[in-house]
């Protein structure tokens, strides 16, 4: 499983495991977790970088309607995995 590092706005670095990735409406979304154990927390991130940016920029999906829609897509992709948000 791929592990990626993210720099937060305050300059700290956090590491997440990429569980799954999908494109919806031309935008990339990642389902990530903070560990590999059964008690891991899962998050959905969306790509908010500009097309000419050399680095990817992801932010957590916080808008409830968008979060639920993307969650359903990931749930279908991982139908054999128990997801809890």
N, CA, C and O atoms as a DFTB+ gen file, in Angstrom:
340 C
 N C O
     1  1       0.851      -1.171       0.000
     2  2       0.000       0.000       0.000
     3  2       0.904       1.244       0.000
     4  3       1.895       1.320       0.726
     5  1       0.528       2.194      -0.826
     6  2       1.320       3.414      -0.952
     7  2       1.105       4.329       0.258
     8  3      -0.016       4.522       0.728
     9  1       2.205       4.876       0.739
    10  2       2.164       5.823       1.848
    11  2       2.613       7.175       1.299
    12  3       3.650       7.277       0.644
    13  1       1.821       8.209       1.573
    14  2       2.146       9.543       1.064
    15  2       2.228      10.529       2.219
    16  3       1.624      10.330       3.273
    17  1       2.984      11.591       2.000
    18  2       3.155      12.630       3.006
    19  2       2.439      13.891       2.547
    20  3       2.483      14.259       1.373
    21  1       1.782      14.543       3.492
    22  2       1.110      15.801       3.235
    23  2       1.644      16.846       4.197
    24  3       1.884      16.569       5.372
    25  1       1.824      18.044       3.679
    26  2       2.221      19.154       4.535
    27  2       0.981      19.968       4.851
    28  3       0.264      20.407       3.952
    29  1       0.740      20.163       6.126
    30  2      -0.428      20.915       6.561
    31  2      -0.144      22.411       6.459
    32  3       1.014      22.815       6.351
    33  1      -1.189      23.234       6.493
    34  2      -0.982      24.689       6.405
    35  2      -0.045      25.251       7.474
    36  3       0.609      26.270       7.251
    37  1       0.025      24.589       8.638
    38  2       0.916      25.088       9.688
    39  2       2.354      24.576       9.543
    40  3       3.205      24.859      10.386
    41  1       2.624      23.812       8.459
    42  2       3.982      23.363       8.169
    43  2       4.344      21.981       8.681
    44  3       5.429      21.484       8.378
    45  1       3.468      21.346       9.449
    46  2       3.760      19.993       9.912
    47  2       3.479      18.991       8.799
    48  3       2.753      19.287       7.849
    49  1       4.056      17.812       8.927
    50  2       3.872      16.770       7.921
    51  2       3.073      15.622       8.510
    52  3       3.341      15.177       9.626
    53  1       2.092      15.144       7.758
    54  2       1.300      13.992       8.165
    55  2       1.418      12.925       7.085
    56  3       1.502      13.238       5.898
    57  1       1.423      11.659       7.507
    58  2       1.520      10.553       6.563
    59  2       0.199       9.787       6.541
    60  3      -0.418       9.545       7.579
    61  1      -0.215       9.415       5.334
    62  2      -1.440       8.649       5.147
    63  2      -1.179       7.501       4.192
    64  3      -0.281       7.563       3.352
    65  1      -1.974       6.453       4.333
    66  2      -1.948       5.328       3.413
    67  2      -3.068       5.519       2.404
    68  3      -4.207       5.777       2.791
    69  1      -2.765       5.397       1.122
    70  2      -3.779       5.532       0.076
    71  2      -4.509       4.201      -0.045
    72  3      -3.930       3.196      -0.456
    73  1      -5.774       4.209       0.314
    74  2      -6.603       3.008       0.244
    75  2      -7.200       2.835      -1.150
    76  3      -7.299       1.720      -1.660
    77  1      -7.598       3.962      -1.762
    78  2      -8.241       3.921      -3.077
    79  2      -8.206       5.309      -3.681
    80  3      -8.049       6.301      -2.970
    81  1      -8.353       5.377      -4.999
    82  2      -8.378       6.651      -5.724
    83  2      -9.439       6.559      -6.811
    84  3      -9.649       5.496      -7.395
    85  1     -10.112       7.684      -7.081
    86  2     -11.115       7.721      -8.137
    87  2     -11.209       9.123      -8.723
    88  3     -10.753      10.096      -8.122
    89  1     -11.804       9.206      -9.898
    90  2     -12.079      10.490     -10.548
    91  2     -13.596      10.651     -10.613
    92  3     -14.310       9.745     -11.043
    93  1     -14.074      11.810     -10.182
    94  2     -15.499      12.133     -10.249
    95  2     -15.615      13.539     -10.793
    96  3     -15.071      14.480     -10.215
    97  1     -16.318      13.689     -11.894
    98  2     -16.495      15.007     -12.490
    99  2     -15.188      15.677     -12.861
   100  3     -15.076      16.901     -12.788
   101  1     -14.193      14.887     -13.260
   102  2     -12.906      15.432     -13.656
   103  2     -11.987      15.786     -12.502
   104  3     -10.912      16.347     -12.715
   105  1     -12.393      15.467     -11.293
   106  2     -11.582      15.774     -10.106
   107  2     -11.142      14.471      -9.445
   108  3     -11.929      13.532      -9.320
   109  1      -9.888      14.421      -9.025
   110  2      -9.325      13.246      -8.370
   111  2      -9.632      13.274      -6.874
   112  3      -9.504      14.307      -6.217
   113  1     -10.038      12.120      -6.353
   114  2     -10.293      11.960      -4.925
   115  2      -9.484      10.785      -4.403
   116  3      -9.315       9.782      -5.097
   117  1      -8.983      10.911      -3.175
   118  2      -8.252       9.844      -2.513
   119  2      -8.985       9.444      -1.245
   120  3      -9.482      10.293      -0.505
   121  1      -9.046       8.141      -1.004
   122  2      -9.495       7.618       0.274
   123  2      -8.217       7.218       0.996
   124  3      -7.497       6.332       0.535
   125  1      -7.927       7.861       2.125
   126  2      -6.695       7.595       2.858
   127  2      -7.013       7.201       4.290
   128  3      -8.088       7.499       4.811
   129  1      -6.047       6.519       4.921
   130  2      -6.174       6.179       6.337
   131  2      -4.887       6.565       7.045
   132  3      -3.836       6.710       6.421
   133  1      -4.988       6.730       8.364
   134  2      -3.820       7.152       9.124
   135  2      -2.991       5.993       9.662
   136  3      -1.923       6.215      10.233
   137  1      -3.462       4.760       9.490
   138  2      -2.688       3.583       9.892
   139  2      -3.248       2.356       9.184
   140  3      -4.252       2.438       8.476
   141  1      -2.592       1.225       9.380
   142  2      -3.036      -0.005       8.734
   143  2      -3.845      -0.910       9.654
   144  3      -4.293      -1.977       9.234
   145  1      -4.036      -0.498      10.904
   146  2      -4.770      -1.357      11.833
   147  2      -6.278      -1.173      11.706
   148  3      -6.748      -0.295      10.983
   149  1      -7.023      -2.001      12.411
   150  2      -8.487      -1.987      12.343
   151  2      -9.113      -0.730      12.925
   152  3     -10.269      -0.428      12.627
   153  1      -8.389       0.000      13.738
   154  2      -8.901       1.209      14.376
   155  2      -8.498       2.481      13.631
   156  3      -8.588       3.574      14.190
   157  1      -8.063       2.356      12.395
   158  2      -7.591       3.506      11.613
   159  2      -8.734       4.463      11.314
   160  3      -9.890       4.057      11.192
   161  1      -8.395       5.726      11.201
   162  2      -9.354       6.748      10.773
   163  2      -9.199       6.942       9.280
   164  3      -8.081       6.976       8.767
   165  1     -10.317       7.070       8.576
   166  2     -10.299       7.256       7.125
   167  2     -10.730       8.684       6.792
   168  3     -11.557       9.283       7.479
   169  1     -10.144       9.205       5.718
   170  2     -10.445      10.558       5.262
   171  2     -10.578      10.552       3.748
   172  3      -9.968       9.726       3.069
   173  1     -11.368      11.464       3.226
   174  2     -11.482      11.642       1.782
   175  2     -10.864      12.989       1.439
   176  3     -11.244      14.024       1.987
   177  1      -9.901      12.956       0.519
   178  2      -9.205      14.157       0.081
   179  2      -9.519      14.406      -1.383
   180  3      -9.692      13.464      -2.155
   181  1      -9.594      15.672      -1.765
   182  2      -9.810      15.997      -3.178
   183  2      -8.652      16.836      -3.695
   184  3      -8.054      17.629      -2.968
   185  1      -8.357      16.638      -4.966
   186  2      -7.272      17.369      -5.623
   187  2      -7.769      18.775      -5.928
   188  3      -8.747      18.953      -6.655
   189  1      -7.097      19.761      -5.374
   190  2      -7.486      21.151      -5.608
   191  2      -6.371      21.923      -6.301
   192  3      -6.392      23.154      -6.334
   193  1      -5.392      21.202      -6.858
   194  2      -4.263      21.864      -7.516
   195  2      -4.669      22.360      -8.898
   196  3      -5.586      21.823      -9.520
   197  1      -3.979      23.381      -9.365
   198  2      -4.242      23.903     -10.698
   199  2      -3.530      23.021     -11.727
   200  3      -2.580      22.311     -11.399
   201  1      -3.998      23.074     -12.962
   202  2      -3.445      22.210     -14.006
   203  2      -1.973      22.490     -14.276
   204  3      -1.244      21.578     -14.663
   205  1      -1.521      23.711     -14.085
   206  2      -0.134      24.046     -14.370
   207  2       0.775      23.936     -13.143
   208  3       1.953      24.286     -13.222
   209  1       0.252      23.457     -12.017
   210  2       1.036      23.312     -10.794
   211  2       1.909      22.060     -10.864
   212  3       1.425      20.989     -11.230
   213  1       3.197      22.185     -10.515
   214  2       4.074      21.011     -10.545
   215  2       3.825      20.040      -9.390
   216  3       4.252      18.888      -9.457
   217  1       3.144      20.485      -8.332
   218  2       2.850      19.638      -7.186
   219  2       1.346      19.501      -6.995
   220  3       0.580      20.424      -7.272
   221  1       0.941      18.332      -6.517
   222  2      -0.470      18.108      -6.218
   223  2      -0.829      18.790      -4.905
   224  3      -0.022      18.852      -3.977
   225  1      -2.034      19.293      -4.847
   226  2      -2.547      19.938      -3.640
   227  2      -3.883      19.283      -3.304
   228  3      -4.834      19.369      -4.081
   229  1      -3.951      18.635      -2.156
   230  2      -5.174      17.966      -1.729
   231  2      -5.703      18.624      -0.469
   232  3      -4.937      19.092       0.373
   233  1      -7.017      18.652      -0.354
   234  2      -7.652      19.139       0.867
   235  2      -8.738      18.157       1.277
   236  3      -9.298      17.449       0.440
   237  1      -9.030      18.122       2.565
   238  2     -10.065      17.218       3.057
   239  2     -11.430      17.693       2.596
   240  3     -11.721      18.889       2.601
   241  1     -12.259      16.747       2.198
   242  2     -13.626      17.060       1.801
   243  2     -14.420      17.286       3.086
   244  3     -14.507      16.401       3.937
   245  1     -14.990      18.466       3.216
   246  2     -15.728      18.807       4.430
   247  2     -17.199      19.091       4.169
   248  3     -18.017      18.983       5.083
   249  1     -17.553      19.454       2.937
   250  2     -18.943      19.748       2.596
   251  2     -19.726      18.435       2.632
   252  3     -19.384      17.485       1.928
   253  1     -20.761      18.386       3.441
   254  2     -21.476      17.137       3.730
   255  2     -22.031      16.441       2.480
   256  3     -21.906      15.224       2.350
   257  1     -22.631      17.187       1.578
   258  2     -23.222      16.578       0.383
   259  2     -22.137      15.945      -0.499
   260  3     -22.297      14.819      -0.972
   261  1     -21.054      16.661      -0.714
   262  2     -19.940      16.131      -1.509
   263  2     -19.318      14.918      -0.814
   264  3     -19.001      13.922      -1.463
   265  1     -19.147      15.006       0.491
   266  2     -18.558      13.915       1.259
   267  2     -19.382      12.640       1.130
   268  3     -18.823      11.566       0.907
   269  1     -20.686      12.740       1.266
   270  2     -21.563      11.573       1.170
   271  2     -21.552      10.973      -0.236
   272  3     -21.561       9.751      -0.389
   273  1     -21.532      11.827      -1.260
   274  2     -21.520      11.338      -2.647
   275  2     -20.230      10.578      -2.952
   276  3     -20.266       9.496      -3.539
   277  1     -19.100      11.144      -2.557
   278  2     -17.812      10.491      -2.810
   279  2     -17.684       9.238      -1.949
   280  3     -17.155       8.224      -2.404
   281  1     -18.160       9.304      -0.722
   282  2     -18.142       8.146       0.166
   283  2     -18.871       6.962      -0.461
   284  3     -18.396       5.829      -0.386
   285  1     -20.017       7.219      -1.076
   286  2     -20.786       6.137      -1.708
   287  2     -20.011       5.494      -2.846
   288  3     -20.081       4.279      -3.033
   289  1     -19.272       6.296      -3.611
   290  2     -18.450       5.747      -4.693
   291  2     -17.366       4.831      -4.124
   292  3     -17.174       3.714      -4.605
   293  1     -16.661       5.309      -3.101
   294  2     -15.625       4.483      -2.487
   295  2     -16.220       3.240      -1.834
   296  3     -15.615       2.169      -1.876
   297  1     -17.383       3.371      -1.240
   298  2     -18.043       2.230      -0.609
   299  2     -18.333       1.144      -1.638
   300  3     -18.138      -0.039      -1.360
   301  1     -18.797       1.534      -2.825
   302  2     -19.055       0.569      -3.887
   303  2     -17.762      -0.065      -4.387
   304  3     -17.732      -1.256      -4.696
   305  1     -16.696       0.727      -4.466
   306  2     -15.411       0.204      -4.928
   307  2     -14.841      -0.791      -3.937
   308  3     -14.156      -1.737      -4.327
   309  1     -15.115      -0.588      -2.669
   310  2     -14.558      -1.432      -1.611
   311  2     -15.668      -2.195      -0.892
   312  3     -15.671      -2.278       0.336
   313  1     -16.606      -2.750      -1.650
   314  2     -17.780      -3.366      -1.043
   315  2     -17.466      -4.508      -0.088
   316  3     -18.327      -4.895       0.702
   317  1     -16.267      -5.051      -0.138
   318  2     -15.908      -6.126       0.784
   319  2     -15.171      -5.599       2.015
   320  3     -14.725      -6.386       2.850
   321  1     -15.039      -4.285       2.134
   322  2     -14.345      -3.667       3.267
   323  2     -15.352      -2.871       4.087
   324  3     -16.207      -2.187       3.524
   325  1     -15.260      -2.954       5.390
   326  2     -16.171      -2.234       6.279
   327  2     -15.646      -0.827       6.505
   328  3     -14.670      -0.642       7.232
   329  1     -16.286       0.182       5.885
   330  2     -15.861       1.582       6.040
   331  2     -16.717       2.255       7.105
   332  3     -17.939       2.109       7.122
   333  1     -16.060       2.991       7.988
   334  2     -16.779       3.785       8.983
   335  2     -16.229       5.182       8.941
   336  3     -15.013       5.373       8.951
   337  1     -17.112       6.172       8.892
   338  2     -16.679       7.572       8.849
   339  2     -17.084       8.249      10.124
   340  3     -16.818       9.438      10.302
